[in-house]
Coordinates of C-alpha atoms in Angstrom, one line a residue:
M927 CA 149.4 -200.5 -23.1
K928 CA 146.3 -198.5 -22.0
H929 CA 146.9 -194.8 -22.1
K930 CA 146.1 -192.9 -18.9
N931 CA 144.3 -189.5 -18.9
T932 CA 144.1 -186.5 -16.5
G933 CA 140.7 -187.5 -15.1
S934 CA 141.9 -191.0 -14.1
I935 CA 145.0 -189.6 -12.5
V936 CA 142.9 -187.1 -10.4
V937 CA 140.4 -189.8 -9.4
R938 CA 143.3 -192.2 -8.4
T939 CA 144.8 -189.4 -6.3
L940 CA 141.5 -188.8 -4.5
L941 CA 141.0 -192.5 -3.8
K942 CA 144.6 -192.8 -2.5
N943 CA 143.8 -190.1 0.1
P944 CA 140.2 -191.0 1.4
W945 CA 140.5 -189.2 4.7
M946 CA 141.5 -186.0 3.0
S947 CA 138.7 -186.4 0.5
G948 CA 136.2 -186.8 3.3
M949 CA 137.7 -183.9 5.2
L950 CA 137.4 -181.7 2.1
L951 CA 133.7 -182.6 1.7
V952 CA 133.0 -181.9 5.4
V953 CA 134.9 -178.6 5.5
T954 CA 133.2 -177.5 2.3
L955 CA 129.7 -178.1 3.7
L956 CA 130.7 -176.4 7.0
V957 CA 132.0 -173.3 5.1
V958 CA 128.7 -173.0 3.2
V959 CA 126.5 -173.5 6.3
L960 CA 128.5 -171.2 8.6
N961 CA 128.4 -168.4 6.0
L962 CA 124.6 -168.5 6.1
T963 CA 124.4 -168.4 9.9
P964 CA 125.4 -164.8 10.8
P965 CA 122.4 -163.2 9.1
Q966 CA 120.1 -165.5 10.9
L967 CA 121.7 -164.6 14.2
L968 CA 121.5 -160.9 13.3
R969 CA 117.7 -161.4 12.8
L970 CA 117.3 -163.0 16.2
I971 CA 119.4 -160.3 18.0
I972 CA 117.3 -157.5 16.4
D973 CA 113.8 -159.0 16.7
R974 CA 114.2 -160.7 20.2
N975 CA 116.6 -158.4 21.9
L976 CA 117.2 -154.9 20.4
I977 CA 113.6 -153.9 19.4
P978 CA 111.9 -155.1 22.6
Q979 CA 114.9 -154.0 24.6
N980 CA 115.3 -157.5 26.1
R981 CA 118.8 -158.2 27.3
D982 CA 118.1 -161.9 28.1
G983 CA 120.3 -164.1 26.0
L984 CA 121.8 -161.1 24.2
W985 CA 125.3 -161.9 25.3
N986 CA 125.0 -165.5 24.4
L987 CA 123.8 -164.6 20.9
A988 CA 126.6 -162.0 20.5
L989 CA 129.2 -164.6 21.6
F990 CA 127.8 -167.2 19.3
Y991 CA 127.9 -164.6 16.4
L992 CA 131.6 -164.0 17.2
L993 CA 132.4 -167.7 17.4
V994 CA 130.7 -168.4 14.1
T995 CA 132.7 -165.6 12.5
V996 CA 135.9 -167.1 13.9
F997 CA 134.9 -170.6 12.7
I998 CA 134.2 -169.3 9.2
G999 CA 137.8 -168.1 9.0
V1000 CA 139.1 -171.4 10.5
F1001 CA 137.2 -173.7 8.1
D1002 CA 137.9 -171.5 5.1
F1003 CA 141.6 -171.8 6.0
L1004 CA 141.3 -175.5 6.3
K1005 CA 139.5 -175.8 3.0
S1006 CA 142.2 -173.7 1.3
G1007 CA 144.9 -175.8 3.0
V1008 CA 143.4 -179.2 1.9
L1009 CA 142.9 -177.9 -1.6
V1010 CA 146.5 -176.8 -1.9
I1011 CA 147.8 -180.2 -0.6
F1012 CA 145.5 -182.0 -2.9
G1013 CA 146.5 -179.8 -5.8
Q1014 CA 150.2 -180.5 -5.2
K1015 CA 149.6 -184.2 -5.0
I1016 CA 147.7 -184.1 -8.3
V1017 CA 150.4 -182.0 -9.9
K1018 CA 153.1 -184.4 -8.7
Q1019 CA 151.2 -187.4 -10.0
I1020 CA 150.5 -185.9 -13.4
R1021 CA 154.1 -184.8 -13.9
M1022 CA 155.3 -188.3 -12.8
E1023 CA 153.0 -189.9 -15.4
M1024 CA 154.1 -187.4 -18.0
N1025 CA 157.8 -187.9 -17.3
G1026 CA 157.3 -191.7 -17.6
K1027 CA 155.5 -191.1 -20.9
L1028 CA 158.3 -188.9 -22.1
Q1029 CA 160.9 -191.7 -21.6
R1030 CA 158.8 -194.0 -23.7
L1031 CA 158.2 -191.7 -26.6
G1032 CA 160.0 -192.3 -29.9
M1033 CA 162.4 -189.7 -31.3
Q1034 CA 159.9 -188.8 -34.0
Y1035 CA 157.8 -187.0 -31.4
F1036 CA 160.8 -184.8 -30.5
T1037 CA 161.4 -183.8 -34.1
K1038 CA 157.8 -182.7 -34.5
N1039 CA 157.6 -180.8 -31.2
S1040 CA 159.9 -178.1 -29.9
A1041 CA 161.4 -178.2 -26.4
A1042 CA 159.4 -175.1 -25.5
E1043 CA 156.2 -176.8 -26.6
I1044 CA 156.9 -179.9 -24.5
T1045 CA 158.0 -177.8 -21.5
S1046 CA 154.8 -175.8 -21.7
R1047 CA 152.8 -179.0 -21.2
F1048 CA 154.7 -179.9 -18.1
N1049 CA 154.5 -176.3 -16.6
S1050 CA 151.5 -174.2 -17.9
D1051 CA 149.1 -177.0 -18.7
V1052 CA 149.7 -178.9 -15.4
E1053 CA 149.3 -175.7 -13.4
N1054 CA 146.1 -175.0 -15.3
V1055 CA 144.8 -178.4 -14.2
N1056 CA 145.8 -177.6 -10.7
A1057 CA 143.8 -174.4 -10.9
L1058 CA 140.9 -176.3 -12.4
F1059 CA 140.7 -178.4 -9.2
S1060 CA 141.8 -176.0 -6.5
E1061 CA 140.4 -172.7 -7.8
G1062 CA 137.8 -173.9 -10.3
L1063 CA 135.5 -176.9 -9.6
I1064 CA 135.6 -176.9 -5.8
S1065 CA 135.3 -173.1 -5.5
M1066 CA 132.5 -173.1 -8.0
M1067 CA 130.6 -175.8 -6.1
I1068 CA 131.0 -173.8 -2.9
D1069 CA 129.8 -170.6 -4.5
C1070 CA 126.8 -172.3 -6.2
L1071 CA 125.8 -173.8 -2.8
K1072 CA 126.2 -170.3 -1.2
I1073 CA 124.0 -168.7 -3.9
V1074 CA 121.3 -171.4 -3.4
G1075 CA 121.5 -171.1 0.4
I1076 CA 121.2 -167.3 0.3
V1077 CA 118.2 -167.3 -2.1
I1078 CA 116.4 -170.0 0.0
S1079 CA 117.2 -168.0 3.2
I1080 CA 115.8 -164.8 1.7
A1081 CA 112.7 -166.6 0.3
L1082 CA 111.9 -167.9 3.8
F1083 CA 111.7 -164.3 5.0
S1084 CA 109.7 -163.1 2.0
L1085 CA 108.8 -164.9 -1.3
R1086 CA 108.8 -161.6 -3.2
L1087 CA 112.3 -160.8 -1.8
G1088 CA 113.5 -164.2 -2.8
L1089 CA 112.3 -163.7 -6.4
L1090 CA 114.1 -160.3 -6.4
A1091 CA 117.3 -162.1 -5.3
L1092 CA 116.8 -164.8 -7.9
L1093 CA 116.4 -162.1 -10.6
L1094 CA 119.7 -160.5 -9.5
I1095 CA 121.8 -163.6 -10.3
P1096 CA 121.5 -163.4 -14.1
L1097 CA 121.9 -159.6 -14.1
I1098 CA 125.2 -159.7 -12.1
S1099 CA 126.4 -162.8 -14.1
L1100 CA 125.8 -161.0 -17.4
I1101 CA 127.6 -157.8 -16.3
T1102 CA 130.5 -159.8 -14.7
R1103 CA 130.9 -162.1 -17.8
N1104 CA 130.8 -159.1 -20.2
F1105 CA 133.5 -157.3 -18.2
Q1106 CA 135.6 -160.4 -17.9
R1107 CA 135.5 -161.0 -21.6
K1108 CA 136.6 -157.5 -22.4
L1109 CA 139.3 -157.7 -19.7
L1110 CA 140.6 -161.0 -21.2
I1111 CA 140.8 -159.5 -24.7
A1112 CA 142.6 -156.4 -23.3
H1113 CA 145.0 -158.5 -21.2
T1114 CA 145.8 -160.7 -24.2
Q1115 CA 146.5 -157.6 -26.4
N1116 CA 148.6 -156.1 -23.6
L1117 CA 150.7 -159.3 -23.3
K1118 CA 151.3 -159.3 -27.0
Q1119 CA 152.4 -155.6 -27.0
L1120 CA 154.6 -156.2 -23.9
G1121 CA 156.2 -159.1 -25.7
R1122 CA 157.0 -156.8 -28.7
V1123 CA 158.5 -154.3 -26.3
N1124 CA 160.8 -156.9 -24.7
H1125 CA 161.6 -158.4 -28.1
H1126 CA 162.6 -155.0 -29.4
I1127 CA 165.0 -154.4 -26.4
S1128 CA 166.5 -157.9 -26.9
E1129 CA 167.0 -157.4 -30.7
S1130 CA 168.5 -153.9 -30.1
M1131 CA 171.0 -155.3 -27.6
K1132 CA 171.9 -158.2 -29.9
N1133 CA 172.4 -156.0 -33.0
I1134 CA 173.8 -152.9 -31.3
F1135 CA 177.0 -152.9 -33.4
M1136 CA 175.1 -153.0 -36.6
I1137 CA 172.7 -150.3 -35.5
K1138 CA 175.6 -148.0 -34.7
A1139 CA 177.5 -148.9 -37.8
Y1140 CA 174.5 -147.9 -40.0
S1141 CA 173.5 -144.9 -37.8
K1142 CA 170.0 -146.4 -37.2
E1143 CA 169.8 -145.2 -33.6
E1144 CA 167.0 -142.7 -34.4
Y1145 CA 165.0 -145.2 -36.4
M1146 CA 165.2 -147.8 -33.6
E1147 CA 164.2 -145.2 -31.0
G1148 CA 161.1 -144.3 -33.0
L1149 CA 160.2 -147.9 -33.4
Y1150 CA 160.7 -148.5 -29.7
E1151 CA 158.5 -145.4 -28.9
K1152 CA 155.7 -146.8 -31.1
R1153 CA 155.9 -150.2 -29.3
L1154 CA 155.7 -148.4 -25.9
Q1155 CA 152.7 -146.3 -27.0
D1156 CA 150.9 -149.4 -28.2
N1157 CA 151.6 -151.1 -24.9
F1158 CA 150.4 -148.0 -23.0
T1159 CA 147.2 -148.0 -25.0
T1160 CA 146.4 -151.6 -24.0
I1161 CA 147.3 -151.0 -20.4
E1162 CA 144.8 -148.0 -20.3
R1163 CA 142.1 -150.3 -21.7
V1164 CA 142.8 -152.9 -19.0
N1165 CA 142.7 -150.3 -16.3
F1166 CA 139.5 -148.7 -17.6
Y1167 CA 137.5 -152.0 -17.5
D1168 CA 139.1 -152.9 -14.2
S1169 CA 138.2 -149.6 -12.6
C1170 CA 134.6 -149.5 -14.0
Y1171 CA 133.5 -152.9 -12.8
A1172 CA 133.6 -152.4 -9.0
P1173 CA 131.6 -149.1 -9.0
I1174 CA 128.9 -150.6 -11.2
I1175 CA 128.5 -153.6 -8.9
Q1176 CA 128.5 -151.3 -5.8
L1177 CA 125.8 -149.1 -7.4
I1178 CA 123.6 -152.2 -8.2
R1179 CA 124.1 -153.4 -4.6
A1180 CA 123.2 -150.0 -3.1
A1181 CA 120.1 -149.8 -5.4
V1182 CA 118.9 -153.2 -4.4
I1183 CA 119.4 -152.6 -0.7
S1184 CA 117.6 -149.2 -1.0
A1185 CA 114.7 -151.0 -2.7
V1186 CA 114.5 -153.5 0.1
V1187 CA 114.5 -150.8 2.8
L1188 CA 111.8 -148.8 0.9
L1189 CA 109.6 -151.9 0.3
S1190 CA 109.9 -152.8 4.0
S1191 CA 109.2 -149.4 5.5
G1192 CA 105.9 -147.8 6.3
Q1193 CA 102.7 -149.0 7.9
R1194 CA 101.8 -151.2 4.9
S1195 CA 105.0 -152.9 4.1
V1196 CA 105.0 -154.6 0.7
L1197 CA 107.3 -157.3 2.0
G1198 CA 105.6 -157.8 5.3
I1199 CA 108.8 -158.8 7.2
S1200 CA 110.2 -157.7 10.6
L1201 CA 113.1 -155.3 11.1
G1202 CA 115.4 -158.2 12.0
M1203 CA 114.4 -160.0 8.7
V1204 CA 115.1 -156.7 6.8
A1205 CA 118.6 -156.5 8.4
A1206 CA 119.3 -160.2 7.7
S1207 CA 118.0 -159.9 4.1
I1208 CA 120.3 -156.9 3.5
D1209 CA 123.2 -158.8 4.8
L1210 CA 122.3 -161.8 2.6
I1211 CA 121.8 -159.7 -0.5
A1212 CA 125.2 -158.0 0.1
N1213 CA 126.8 -161.4 0.4
L1214 CA 125.0 -162.6 -2.8
F1215 CA 127.2 -160.5 -5.0
A1216 CA 130.6 -162.0 -4.0
P1217 CA 129.9 -165.6 -5.1
V1218 CA 128.2 -164.6 -8.3
E1219 CA 131.2 -162.4 -9.2
A1220 CA 133.6 -165.2 -8.2
L1221 CA 131.7 -167.6 -10.5
G1222 CA 132.9 -165.7 -13.6
M1223 CA 136.6 -166.0 -12.5
E1224 CA 136.1 -169.7 -11.7
L1225 CA 134.5 -170.4 -15.1
Q1226 CA 137.6 -168.8 -16.6
S1227 CA 139.9 -171.0 -14.5
I1228 CA 137.8 -174.1 -15.5
Q1229 CA 138.0 -173.2 -19.2
K1230 CA 141.8 -172.9 -18.9
G1231 CA 142.0 -176.1 -16.8
I1232 CA 140.0 -178.1 -19.3
S1233 CA 142.2 -176.8 -22.1
G1234 CA 145.3 -177.8 -20.2
A1235 CA 143.8 -181.3 -19.4
K1236 CA 143.0 -181.8 -23.1
R1237 CA 146.6 -181.0 -24.0
I1238 CA 148.0 -183.3 -21.3
D1239 CA 145.6 -186.1 -22.5
E1240 CA 146.9 -185.5 -26.0
F1241 CA 150.5 -185.9 -24.8
L1242 CA 149.7 -189.0 -22.7
G1243 CA 147.9 -190.5 -25.8
Q1244 CA 151.0 -190.2 -28.1
S1245 CA 152.1 -193.5 -29.6
E1246 CA 155.2 -194.9 -27.8
A1247 CA 158.4 -196.3 -29.2
E1248 CA 158.3 -200.0 -30.1
E1249 CA 158.8 -202.5 -27.3
K1250 CA 162.4 -203.9 -27.2
D1251 CA 163.1 -207.6 -27.4
R1252 CA 164.4 -208.4 -24.0
Q1253 CA 165.7 -211.8 -25.3
I1254 CA 168.4 -210.0 -27.3
T1255 CA 171.7 -209.6 -25.6
A1256 CA 175.1 -208.0 -26.5
E1257 CA 176.8 -211.4 -26.0
A1258 CA 174.5 -213.0 -28.6
I1259 CA 175.1 -210.3 -31.1
C1260 CA 178.9 -210.4 -30.7
A1261 CA 179.1 -214.2 -30.5
P1262 CA 182.0 -215.8 -32.5
E1263 CA 179.6 -217.5 -34.9
S1264 CA 177.7 -214.2 -35.7
T1265 CA 178.9 -211.6 -38.1
A1266 CA 178.7 -208.4 -36.1
A1267 CA 178.4 -206.2 -39.2
F1268 CA 176.2 -203.2 -39.8
A1269 CA 173.9 -203.7 -42.7
F1270 CA 171.8 -201.0 -44.4
E1271 CA 169.0 -202.5 -46.5
G1272 CA 167.2 -200.0 -48.6
V1273 CA 167.2 -197.4 -45.8
S1274 CA 165.1 -194.2 -46.4
F1275 CA 164.2 -191.6 -43.9
S1276 CA 162.2 -188.4 -43.9
Y1277 CA 161.2 -186.1 -41.0
A1278 CA 157.5 -185.4 -40.3
D1279 CA 156.0 -182.8 -42.8
A1280 CA 159.3 -182.7 -44.8
E1281 CA 158.8 -182.3 -48.5
K1282 CA 161.9 -184.4 -49.4
P1283 CA 163.4 -187.4 -47.7
V1284 CA 166.7 -186.8 -45.9
L1285 CA 168.1 -190.2 -46.8
S1286 CA 166.9 -192.3 -49.8
E1287 CA 167.6 -196.0 -50.6
I1288 CA 170.9 -196.5 -48.8
T1289 CA 172.2 -200.0 -49.0
L1290 CA 175.7 -200.9 -47.6
T1291 CA 177.5 -203.2 -45.2
I1292 CA 180.2 -202.2 -42.7
E1293 CA 182.3 -205.2 -41.7
P1294 CA 183.9 -205.8 -38.3
G1295 CA 187.2 -203.9 -38.1
E1296 CA 186.3 -201.6 -41.0
S1297 CA 186.6 -197.8 -40.6
V1298 CA 184.1 -195.7 -42.5
T1299 CA 183.8 -191.9 -42.7
F1300 CA 180.6 -190.2 -43.9
A1301 CA 181.4 -186.8 -45.4
G1302 CA 179.1 -184.1 -46.9
R1303 CA 177.8 -180.6 -46.5
T1304 CA 175.5 -179.5 -43.7
G1305 CA 172.0 -180.9 -43.9
V1306 CA 172.6 -184.0 -46.1
G1307 CA 171.8 -186.4 -43.3
K1308 CA 175.0 -187.4 -41.6
T1309 CA 173.7 -186.8 -38.1
T1310 CA 170.4 -188.4 -39.0
L1311 CA 172.3 -191.5 -40.2
F1312 CA 174.0 -191.9 -36.9
K1313 CA 170.6 -191.5 -35.1
L1314 CA 169.3 -194.3 -37.2
I1315 CA 172.3 -196.5 -36.4
M1316 CA 171.7 -195.9 -32.7
G1317 CA 168.0 -196.8 -33.1
L1318 CA 167.0 -193.4 -31.9
E1319 CA 165.1 -192.9 -35.1
K1320 CA 163.3 -195.6 -37.1
P1321 CA 163.8 -195.7 -40.9
T1322 CA 160.8 -194.7 -43.0
Q1323 CA 161.6 -197.6 -45.2
G1324 CA 164.2 -200.4 -44.9
H1325 CA 166.1 -201.8 -42.0
I1326 CA 169.5 -201.4 -40.2
T1327 CA 170.8 -204.5 -38.6
L1328 CA 173.8 -205.2 -36.3
G1329 CA 174.8 -208.9 -36.4
G1330 CA 171.6 -209.6 -38.2
V1331 CA 169.4 -208.0 -35.5
D1332 CA 167.3 -204.9 -36.1
V1333 CA 168.9 -202.1 -34.1
C1334 CA 165.4 -200.7 -33.1
K1335 CA 164.7 -204.0 -31.3
I1336 CA 167.9 -204.1 -29.2
P1337 CA 167.2 -203.1 -25.6
N1338 CA 168.9 -199.8 -24.7
D1339 CA 171.0 -201.3 -21.9
Q1340 CA 172.4 -203.9 -24.3
K1341 CA 172.9 -201.3 -27.0
R1342 CA 175.1 -199.2 -24.8
R1343 CA 177.4 -202.2 -24.4
L1344 CA 177.8 -202.4 -28.2
L1345 CA 177.9 -198.8 -29.4
G1346 CA 179.6 -195.6 -28.3
Y1347 CA 178.2 -192.3 -29.6
V1348 CA 179.5 -188.8 -29.1
E1349 CA 177.3 -185.9 -30.1
Q1350 CA 178.5 -182.8 -31.9
N1351 CA 177.4 -180.6 -29.0
F1352 CA 178.1 -181.5 -25.4
S1353 CA 174.9 -181.7 -23.3
F1354 CA 175.6 -181.2 -19.6
V1355 CA 173.9 -183.6 -17.2
E1356 CA 173.9 -182.7 -13.5
G1357 CA 176.4 -184.9 -11.6
T1358 CA 180.0 -185.9 -11.5
V1359 CA 182.4 -186.3 -14.5
A1360 CA 181.9 -190.1 -14.3
Q1361 CA 178.1 -189.7 -14.4
Q1362 CA 178.5 -187.4 -17.5
I1363 CA 180.2 -190.3 -19.3
S1364 CA 178.3 -193.2 -18.0
L1365 CA 174.9 -191.6 -17.3
D1366 CA 175.2 -193.1 -13.7
E1367 CA 175.4 -196.8 -15.0

C-alpha cells in the first residue's frame, strides 16, 4: 500500500475544490493590486487638483479612493475567509487520513509511543500544517508581491528612491529576524519556567499531607518563590524585546521619510519628482515596512508548519499491521474435524528497546474444554501473553495458533466470534451499555 504524505493530501484537497482555488488566486492578486492603488490616486489628486487648485474630477478621484479602500477591506476579508475554509478542509482530510492510519497500525507502535505523543501529532502538528497554509505560504506570497509592487512603483517615480527602498528591505529583515530570534528564545524559556511553576503547584497539592507531616511548608514556599522569580525574569525579557522592536522600526520609518522629504525639497531636488510623487512615495515607503515585518512571522509559521508536516509524514509512513486472511472464518476454525486448540510453539516476545525479553521460548497446548490459569508477580508477562493470544501483539519468535491457524492472520471480525477478552481496567467508550459490550456490532 502506497503511503500518503501531507503534500499529496493538500494537493488533493485543492484539486477537489477548483472554484475555491481559482477564487483564492483571483482574490490574492486583487488584494495586492488594490493595496498599490491608493498612493497612485494620492499622487494624481495632489499633482492634478490640489497644487493647481483645479477642482475638475477631484470628487471622482476622492470617491474612487474611498471605494478602493473599501474594496481592499472586502477582498482582504474574502481572502481570509477562503483561507480559513481551505485550512479546515485540509485539517479535516489530514486527520481523517491519520485516523485511518491509526486503525491499521500494529500494537508495537503503541508500545513505543505514548498517548500524549500520538495526540500531539493529531493536534499540534496538524494545526501547524494549517498555519503553514493559511498564515505562512499564502501570506508570504502576498507580502512578497506587495514588496515587489511597492519597490517598482517607487522606482517608476525615481530610480534613486527605488534603490533606497530596495536597500531598506534587508535592513528591516535583519532587525526583524534578530528580534524574533531573541523573542523565540525568551518565549521558550518563559514556557519552561511557567511549566515548572505549574508543576510545583500540582506536586504541592498532591503531597500536601506529607509536606505538613514533615513541616516542610517553609521549604516549599522558598522553592515556589524561586520558581516565580525565574518566571518573572523570563517575562521581563520577553516584554523588553517586544517593547523595543516597535519604536526602532518607527524611528527607521521616520528617518527614511525625513530623508525623502529633504532630498525632494529645494530648487534643485536630488530626486527630481513632483510633490504628488513625494506624497505617494512616502505612503508607499510607510507601507513597505508592514509586509517586511510580516515576512519574519510568516517564516516562523512556515518553519513550524514544515516541522509538523515532517512529523505527520513520519506517522503516515509507519509500517502497518499485517493484512488479515479474509478466507479464514470462525466456522472453519471451529469445524468438527478441526482441533480448536491453542498451541504455543517456541513463543518469545520483547518490547522495543527492552533489554530482556518479557517471554522466552514458551511451548504449550491448551485443549478444548481445558481451563488454564496463568499466575505470577507483576511484570512477568501475563497481560502480554493474553495480547499475543488475541493477536494484538506479534511474537518476536515462534507462533500462536488456534485450530492450526496463526492468530495474527485471523480477521478481527472473525476473531471476536471466537474469543472473549476482559481488560484489567475498564475503558469507557461513548455510547450505551450494549455498545460498551459489543462495540456497536
